[in-house]
Short mmCIF file of C-alpha atoms in Angstrom, two decimals:
data_model
loop_
_atom_site.label_atom_id
_atom_site.label_comp_id
_atom_site.label_asym_id
_atom_site.label_seq_id
_atom_site.Cartn_x
_atom_site.Cartn_y
_atom_site.Cartn_z
CA MET A 1 12.52 -59.82 113.22
CA GLU A 2 12.12 -56.27 112.02
CA ASN A 3 9.17 -54.60 110.39
CA LYS A 4 11.01 -54.31 107.06
CA GLU A 5 11.58 -58.03 106.87
CA ILE A 6 8.01 -58.78 107.95
CA LEU A 7 6.68 -56.45 105.25
CA LEU A 8 8.57 -58.43 102.59
CA GLU A 9 7.17 -61.70 103.90
CA LEU A 10 3.67 -60.26 104.15
CA THR A 11 3.99 -59.19 100.52
CA GLU A 12 4.62 -62.82 99.57
CA ILE A 13 1.69 -64.04 101.68
CA PHE A 14 -0.67 -61.41 100.21
CA ALA A 15 0.41 -62.26 96.64
CA ASP A 16 -0.18 -65.95 97.28
CA ILE A 17 -3.54 -65.69 99.08
CA LEU A 18 -4.95 -62.91 96.90
CA ASP A 19 -3.60 -64.65 93.80
CA ILE A 20 -2.01 -61.56 92.30
CA ASP A 21 1.44 -61.36 90.75
CA GLU A 22 2.56 -58.02 92.09
CA VAL A 23 1.51 -56.51 95.38
CA ASN A 24 2.94 -53.17 96.37
CA LEU A 25 2.49 -53.53 100.10
CA GLN A 26 3.29 -50.52 102.27
CA TYR A 27 2.72 -49.91 105.99
CA ASN A 28 -0.20 -47.61 105.20
CA THR A 29 -1.84 -49.99 102.67
CA THR A 30 -5.51 -50.72 103.53
CA ALA A 31 -8.18 -52.95 102.01
CA ASN A 32 -9.25 -49.95 99.94
CA ASP A 33 -5.95 -50.12 98.03
CA ILE A 34 -6.19 -53.78 96.98
CA GLU A 35 -9.36 -54.97 95.25
CA GLU A 36 -8.80 -58.64 96.10
CA TRP A 37 -8.43 -57.96 99.84
CA ASP A 38 -11.99 -58.59 100.98
CA SER A 39 -13.70 -60.08 104.02
CA LEU A 40 -13.14 -63.63 102.82
CA THR A 41 -9.52 -63.32 101.75
CA HIS A 42 -8.91 -61.45 105.02
CA ILE A 43 -9.72 -64.63 106.98
CA GLN A 44 -7.37 -66.62 104.72
CA LEU A 45 -4.66 -64.02 105.27
CA ILE A 46 -4.98 -64.29 109.05
CA VAL A 47 -4.90 -68.10 108.87
CA ALA A 48 -1.76 -67.95 106.64
CA ILE A 49 -0.01 -65.39 108.87
CA GLU A 50 -0.74 -67.36 112.05
CA LYS A 51 0.62 -70.51 110.38
CA LYS A 52 3.74 -68.82 108.99
CA TYR A 53 4.81 -67.24 112.29
CA ARG A 54 3.28 -69.87 114.61
CA ILE A 55 1.36 -67.19 116.48
CA LYS A 56 -2.28 -66.64 117.51
CA PHE A 57 -4.09 -63.33 117.35
CA THR A 58 -6.84 -62.40 119.79
CA SER A 59 -10.12 -60.80 118.67
CA ILE A 60 -9.07 -57.52 120.31
CA GLU A 61 -5.80 -57.53 118.35
CA ILE A 62 -7.59 -58.19 115.06
CA GLN A 63 -10.01 -55.37 115.83
CA ALA A 64 -7.19 -52.85 116.12
CA TRP A 65 -5.92 -53.41 112.56
CA LYS A 66 -6.50 -50.63 110.11
CA ASN A 67 -3.59 -51.17 107.74
CA VAL A 68 -0.65 -53.44 106.91
CA GLY A 69 1.57 -51.56 109.36
CA ASP A 70 -0.72 -52.54 112.24
CA ILE A 71 -0.46 -56.22 111.24
CA SER A 72 3.31 -55.98 110.85
CA ASN A 73 3.77 -54.24 114.23
CA LEU A 74 1.75 -56.93 115.98
CA ILE A 75 3.75 -59.73 114.37
CA VAL A 76 7.00 -58.06 115.50
CA GLU A 77 5.59 -57.69 119.00
CA LYS A 78 4.45 -61.33 119.17
CA LEU A 79 7.81 -62.67 117.92
CA LYS A 80 9.79 -60.85 120.62
CA MET B 1 -32.35 -39.05 100.21
CA GLU B 2 -31.73 -37.68 103.69
CA GLU B 3 -32.11 -41.16 105.16
CA LYS B 4 -29.86 -42.62 102.50
CA SER B 5 -27.27 -40.12 103.67
CA LYS B 6 -27.93 -41.14 107.30
CA LEU B 7 -27.17 -44.73 106.30
CA ASN B 8 -24.14 -43.60 104.29
CA SER B 9 -22.88 -41.61 107.25
CA ILE B 10 -23.06 -44.70 109.50
CA VAL B 11 -21.23 -46.73 106.85
CA ALA B 12 -18.59 -43.97 106.54
CA LYS B 13 -18.00 -44.04 110.31
CA ILE B 14 -17.62 -47.82 110.20
CA ALA B 15 -15.28 -47.61 107.18
CA ASN B 16 -13.12 -45.11 109.05
CA GLU B 17 -12.67 -47.55 111.93
CA ASN B 18 -12.50 -50.69 109.82
CA PRO B 19 -11.69 -50.02 106.12
CA LEU B 20 -12.02 -53.67 105.15
CA HIS B 21 -15.52 -54.02 106.56
CA GLY B 22 -16.52 -50.60 105.24
CA LYS B 23 -15.56 -51.74 101.76
CA LYS B 24 -17.81 -54.80 102.04
CA LEU B 25 -20.78 -52.76 103.31
CA LYS B 26 -20.46 -50.23 100.47
CA GLU B 27 -20.35 -53.02 97.87
CA ASN B 28 -23.40 -54.74 99.36
CA LEU B 29 -25.47 -51.57 99.64
CA GLN B 30 -24.97 -51.01 95.92
CA LEU B 31 -26.78 -54.28 95.25
CA LEU B 32 -29.92 -53.27 97.17
CA ASP B 33 -32.98 -51.61 95.66
CA ASP B 34 -35.30 -48.70 96.50
CA LYS B 35 -37.52 -51.01 98.56
CA PHE B 36 -34.56 -51.59 100.86
CA PHE B 37 -33.73 -47.89 101.18
CA GLY B 38 -37.38 -47.13 101.97
CA TRP B 39 -37.36 -49.70 104.75
CA ALA B 40 -33.91 -48.57 105.95
CA GLU B 41 -35.30 -45.07 106.46
CA VAL B 42 -38.07 -46.35 108.74
CA PHE B 43 -35.73 -48.73 110.54
CA LEU B 44 -33.00 -46.16 111.18
CA ASN B 45 -35.49 -43.65 112.59
CA LYS B 46 -36.77 -46.34 114.94
CA TYR B 47 -33.23 -47.43 115.82
CA LEU B 48 -32.16 -43.86 116.65
CA ARG B 49 -35.26 -43.38 118.84
CA PHE B 50 -34.42 -46.65 120.56
CA LEU B 51 -30.84 -45.47 121.22
CA GLU B 52 -32.13 -42.20 122.64
CA LYS B 53 -34.59 -44.04 124.87
CA THR B 54 -31.91 -46.38 126.21
CA GLY B 55 -29.23 -43.69 126.58
CA ILE B 56 -26.76 -45.24 124.13
CA GLY B 57 -25.05 -42.94 121.62
CA LEU B 58 -24.76 -43.84 117.95
CA ASP B 59 -20.95 -43.96 118.20
CA GLU B 60 -21.22 -46.43 121.06
CA ALA B 61 -23.70 -48.55 119.10
CA ILE B 62 -21.28 -48.56 116.15
CA LYS B 63 -18.53 -49.67 118.53
CA PHE B 64 -20.77 -52.54 119.68
CA TYR B 65 -21.41 -53.42 116.04
CA LEU B 66 -17.70 -53.43 115.19
CA ASN B 67 -17.04 -55.64 118.21
CA LYS B 68 -19.51 -58.10 116.76
CA VAL B 69 -17.85 -57.96 113.33
CA ASN B 70 -14.46 -58.65 114.87
CA GLU B 71 -15.74 -61.46 117.06
CA ASN B 72 -17.10 -63.02 113.86
CA ILE B 73 -13.73 -62.71 112.12
CA TYR B 74 -12.01 -64.25 115.14
CA GLU B 75 -14.44 -67.18 115.16
CA MET B 76 -14.16 -67.61 111.38
CA VAL B 77 -10.39 -67.95 111.63
CA ASN B 78 -10.85 -70.73 114.18
CA PHE B 79 -13.55 -72.33 112.00
CA PHE B 80 -11.33 -72.39 108.91
CA GLN B 81 -8.51 -73.87 110.97
CA THR B 82 -10.52 -76.57 112.76
CA GLY B 83 -13.68 -77.12 110.68
CA LYS B 84 -15.71 -76.83 113.91
CA TYR B 85 -17.40 -74.17 116.00
CA ARG B 86 -15.31 -73.24 119.03
CA TYR B 87 -18.09 -74.00 121.52
CA SER B 88 -20.34 -77.02 121.82
CA SER B 89 -22.05 -76.73 125.19
CA PHE B 90 -25.17 -74.65 125.86
CA GLU B 91 -24.21 -74.30 129.51
CA GLU B 92 -20.94 -72.65 128.55
CA VAL B 93 -22.38 -70.10 126.09
CA ASN B 94 -25.30 -69.43 128.40
CA ALA B 95 -22.94 -68.43 131.21
CA ARG B 96 -20.57 -66.49 128.96
CA VAL B 97 -23.11 -64.76 126.69
CA TYR B 98 -26.87 -64.98 127.44
CA ALA B 99 -26.58 -64.56 131.20
CA ASN B 100 -23.87 -61.89 130.89
CA LYS B 101 -25.71 -58.56 130.68
CA GLU B 102 -22.69 -56.58 129.45
CA VAL B 103 -21.88 -59.02 126.63
CA MET B 104 -25.55 -59.37 125.73
CA GLU B 105 -26.12 -55.61 125.57
CA SER B 106 -23.22 -55.11 123.17
CA TYR B 107 -24.37 -58.13 121.16
CA MET B 108 -28.00 -56.94 120.82
CA TYR B 109 -27.19 -53.33 119.84
CA GLY B 110 -24.63 -54.58 117.30
CA LEU B 111 -26.98 -57.22 115.93
CA LEU B 112 -29.79 -54.71 115.47
CA LEU B 113 -27.53 -52.47 113.43
CA SER B 114 -26.54 -55.44 111.28
CA GLN B 115 -30.19 -55.68 110.22
CA VAL B 116 -29.80 -52.60 108.10
CA LEU B 117 -26.15 -53.13 107.16
CA TRP B 118 -26.05 -56.79 106.19
CA LYS B 119 -27.78 -57.65 102.95
CA GLN B 120 -28.53 -61.21 104.13
CA HIS B 121 -30.22 -60.04 107.33
CA TYR B 122 -32.40 -57.61 105.40
CA LEU B 123 -33.37 -60.20 102.75
CA ILE B 124 -34.38 -62.77 105.38
CA PHE B 125 -36.39 -60.14 107.27
CA ASP B 126 -38.03 -59.02 104.03
CA PHE B 127 -38.99 -62.64 103.26
CA TYR B 128 -40.66 -62.85 106.69
CA ARG B 129 -42.57 -59.58 106.52
CA SER B 130 -43.60 -60.06 102.88
CA ASN B 131 -45.20 -63.43 103.65
CA LEU B 132 -46.45 -63.04 107.21
CA SER B 133 -49.74 -61.42 106.23
CA ASN B 134 -50.66 -64.53 104.21
CA TYR B 135 -51.15 -66.27 107.53
CA ASN B 136 -53.16 -63.52 109.21
CA THR B 137 -55.74 -65.69 110.92
CA TYR B 138 -54.02 -66.10 114.24
CA LYS B 139 -55.31 -65.73 117.75
CA ASN B 140 -51.91 -66.10 119.34
CA TYR B 141 -48.27 -65.73 118.36
CA LEU B 142 -45.16 -67.02 120.12
CA GLU B 143 -41.66 -65.80 119.44
CA VAL B 144 -38.83 -67.97 120.73
CA GLY B 145 -35.43 -66.36 121.37
CA GLY B 146 -36.61 -63.02 120.04
CA GLY B 147 -33.28 -61.29 120.67
CA HIS B 148 -33.73 -57.59 119.96
CA GLY B 149 -37.39 -58.05 119.06
CA LEU B 150 -37.36 -56.84 115.45
CA PHE B 151 -39.41 -59.72 114.08
CA ILE B 152 -42.18 -59.74 116.69
CA ASN B 153 -42.27 -55.93 116.45
CA GLU B 154 -42.98 -56.29 112.74
CA ALA B 155 -45.73 -58.82 113.50
CA THR B 156 -47.42 -56.36 115.88
CA GLU B 157 -47.37 -53.77 113.10
CA LEU B 158 -48.56 -56.06 110.30
CA LEU B 159 -51.10 -58.27 112.08
CA ASP B 160 -54.24 -57.58 114.11
CA HIS B 161 -53.89 -56.26 117.61
CA ASN B 162 -56.37 -58.75 119.04
CA ILE B 163 -53.67 -61.39 118.76
CA GLU B 164 -52.02 -62.49 121.98
CA TYR B 165 -48.24 -62.14 121.75
CA ASP B 166 -45.77 -64.10 123.91
CA LEU B 167 -42.01 -63.63 123.71
CA VAL B 168 -39.83 -66.25 125.40
CA ASP B 169 -36.09 -65.69 125.75
CA VAL B 170 -33.39 -67.29 127.85
CA SER B 171 -31.65 -63.92 128.24
CA GLU B 172 -33.08 -61.32 130.60
CA LYS B 173 -31.06 -58.61 128.85
CA SER B 174 -32.54 -59.58 125.49
CA LEU B 175 -36.05 -59.17 126.88
CA GLU B 176 -35.10 -55.78 128.30
CA VAL B 177 -33.69 -54.65 124.92
CA ALA B 178 -36.73 -56.00 123.05
CA GLU B 179 -39.12 -54.22 125.40
CA SER B 180 -37.33 -50.93 124.71
CA PHE B 181 -37.26 -51.52 120.95
CA ILE B 182 -40.87 -52.63 120.47
CA ASP B 183 -43.54 -49.90 120.48
CA TYR B 184 -46.53 -52.18 121.03
CA LYS B 185 -47.25 -52.65 124.73
CA GLY B 186 -49.36 -55.80 124.64
CA ILE B 187 -46.56 -58.39 124.55
CA ASN B 188 -46.02 -60.90 127.37
CA TYR B 189 -42.28 -61.05 128.03
CA ILE B 190 -41.31 -64.43 129.49
CA HIS B 191 -37.82 -65.15 130.82
CA SER B 192 -37.32 -68.88 130.30
CA ASP B 193 -35.32 -71.53 128.55
CA ILE B 194 -37.73 -72.71 125.83
CA PHE B 195 -37.19 -76.33 126.89
CA GLU B 196 -38.51 -75.45 130.35
CA TYR B 197 -41.37 -73.26 129.12
CA GLU B 198 -44.76 -74.80 129.83
CA SER B 199 -48.05 -73.32 128.66
CA ASN B 200 -51.60 -74.53 128.37
CA LYS B 201 -51.85 -72.69 125.07
CA LYS B 202 -51.46 -74.15 121.62
CA TYR B 203 -50.06 -71.47 119.34
CA ASP B 204 -51.31 -70.52 115.88
CA PHE B 205 -47.94 -69.11 114.87
CA ILE B 206 -44.43 -69.60 116.25
CA SER B 207 -41.49 -67.55 115.05
CA MET B 208 -37.95 -68.62 115.90
CA GLY B 209 -35.18 -66.68 114.18
CA GLU B 210 -31.60 -67.90 114.50
CA VAL B 211 -32.04 -70.18 117.50
CA LEU B 212 -31.49 -73.72 116.14
CA GLU B 213 -27.73 -73.13 115.89
CA HIS B 214 -27.65 -72.06 119.56
CA VAL B 215 -28.79 -75.39 120.99
CA GLU B 216 -27.10 -78.77 121.35
CA ASN B 217 -30.06 -80.70 119.95
CA PRO B 218 -32.03 -78.80 117.29
CA GLU B 219 -34.28 -81.82 116.68
CA ALA B 220 -35.46 -81.71 120.31
CA LEU B 221 -36.13 -77.98 119.92
CA LEU B 222 -38.23 -78.40 116.76
CA ASN B 223 -40.14 -81.20 118.46
CA LYS B 224 -40.78 -78.91 121.43
CA LEU B 225 -42.20 -76.26 119.04
CA LYS B 226 -44.31 -78.94 117.37
CA SER B 227 -45.83 -79.86 120.74
CA MET B 228 -46.87 -76.21 121.26
CA LEU B 229 -48.29 -75.66 117.75
CA ASN B 230 -51.95 -75.93 116.74
CA TYR B 231 -52.62 -78.52 114.07
CA GLU B 232 -53.34 -75.76 111.55
CA GLY B 233 -50.55 -73.57 112.91
CA LYS B 234 -47.42 -72.34 111.14
CA ILE B 235 -43.82 -71.91 112.16
CA PHE B 236 -41.27 -69.46 110.80
CA ILE B 237 -37.65 -70.46 111.37
CA THR B 238 -34.29 -69.14 110.29
CA THR B 239 -30.85 -70.61 110.85
CA PRO B 240 -27.45 -70.28 109.16
CA THR B 241 -24.99 -72.83 107.81
CA ASN B 242 -21.25 -72.48 108.47
CA ALA B 243 -21.64 -69.45 110.72
CA PRO B 244 -19.11 -69.47 113.55
CA ASP B 245 -20.04 -67.01 116.31
CA ILE B 246 -19.48 -66.51 120.02
CA ASP B 247 -22.60 -68.52 120.88
CA HIS B 248 -23.21 -70.90 117.97
CA ILE B 249 -22.83 -74.51 119.03
CA TYR B 250 -24.64 -76.60 116.40
CA LEU B 251 -23.09 -76.68 112.94
CA PHE B 252 -25.23 -77.14 109.82
CA ASN B 253 -22.81 -77.84 106.95
CA ASN B 254 -25.37 -77.08 104.24
CA THR B 255 -29.06 -76.22 103.84
CA GLU B 256 -29.97 -79.79 102.93
CA GLU B 257 -29.10 -80.82 106.49
CA ILE B 258 -31.66 -78.25 107.72
CA ARG B 259 -34.33 -79.61 105.36
CA VAL B 260 -33.68 -83.18 106.52
CA LEU B 261 -34.07 -82.05 110.15
CA ILE B 262 -37.35 -80.28 109.34
CA ASN B 263 -38.64 -83.34 107.55
CA ASN B 264 -37.57 -85.70 110.36
CA CYS B 265 -39.50 -83.56 112.83
CA GLY B 266 -42.70 -83.97 110.83
CA PHE B 267 -42.98 -80.59 109.13
CA ASN B 268 -43.71 -79.52 105.57
CA ILE B 269 -41.74 -76.63 104.10
CA GLU B 270 -44.34 -74.24 102.67
CA GLN B 271 -41.90 -71.55 101.51
CA GLU B 272 -38.16 -71.15 101.90
CA ILE B 273 -35.28 -68.86 101.01
CA GLU B 274 -31.50 -69.26 101.00
CA VAL B 275 -29.25 -66.21 101.15
CA PRO B 276 -25.46 -66.63 100.99
CA THR B 277 -23.57 -63.98 102.95
CA GLU B 278 -21.19 -63.52 100.03
CA ASN B 279 -22.23 -62.82 96.47
CA ILE B 280 -21.93 -66.44 95.30
CA SER B 281 -24.41 -69.31 94.80
CA PRO B 282 -25.54 -71.38 97.83
CA GLU B 283 -23.82 -74.44 96.28
CA LYS B 284 -20.49 -72.64 96.04
CA ALA B 285 -20.95 -71.26 99.54
CA HIS B 286 -21.51 -74.76 101.00
CA LYS B 287 -18.46 -76.07 99.17
CA ARG B 288 -16.28 -73.24 100.47
CA LYS B 289 -17.81 -73.42 103.99
CA ILE B 290 -19.23 -69.91 103.68
CA CYS B 291 -22.39 -68.96 105.54
CA VAL B 292 -25.81 -69.27 103.92
CA MET B 293 -28.84 -67.90 105.79
CA TYR B 294 -31.87 -70.18 105.56
CA ALA B 295 -35.47 -69.27 106.39
CA ALA B 296 -38.74 -71.17 105.94
CA PHE B 297 -42.42 -71.22 106.82
CA LEU B 298 -43.41 -74.67 108.10
CA SER B 299 -46.64 -76.54 108.73
CA HIS B 300 -47.54 -79.92 110.23
CA LYS B 301 -47.29 -82.82 107.78
#
């Protein structure tokens, strides 16, 4: 899968978990750009992403995330 | 104001590394009052002196703190997926965490910083220090699992110096960190598992912050404390509900389970406080399996 495709799917996951109709997700989007993306919804997002792609993140991988692009890159990497 | 900017500068560094966590810290700091910022000033000065003394830079300490935050996120993901803590054996976490000096060092420096950054840690500490002087008739004081030593340090500053202070911890590294952090030199540092600790003394006051969740049988631990406590003595305990971490093995699902345990062990609750880690009621937190910090002063029934 490519980053572009992942970004579209992440947009759906974010909209669902954060319960917002429209999410304009970009690679450089951070928690500062979306009010509903907080420490609690972050856990739910990770749980939903792991379930969707049948992957597991390590604590070191989670630590490296600063924006949506970092999440997307890691998903691409794990699906290879 | 200068100290407020020192705190803000630490938060800004954290936010730069981890925007999501930085956002949470900024929101929480807005909810705290001048009393907090006054204490934060004193604490940060002491923390920076401690870093200097131990040769750890602030950036490194922040890195340790962020490691802790991410370990927590990692454990929370597992907790939401399984409904359980990842670990259940003391032997396992003892080998992996308490007896591992490198892990323990990072853990203690990070945890100390969380005292000034996490609203719930500050509010529990404030509950302790605001009420401790009410019990200022002690001859001796025992702290169990003192970690970085913040609580017993506060006792040495608030209470009389003719009190005998003992600090028992299963981790040698913790004792080393506590000894560097605490200014008062009259504390007996004892490296021991509390279950194996034997003393002829009966204590007037026992403090045990965030230890019950680290043992397989919290009832046995409270009974052990009871056996070491004078009849008129008091105990201060804290423990969280729904708080997955790298070394938490006993899960309290809600604060009522903690009260039942206290009652079953033959203690009265003299004063208590519940502080959810998110800005919601304790009831909602229990329902959503979100951590609530619990603290209480106890006496014999």
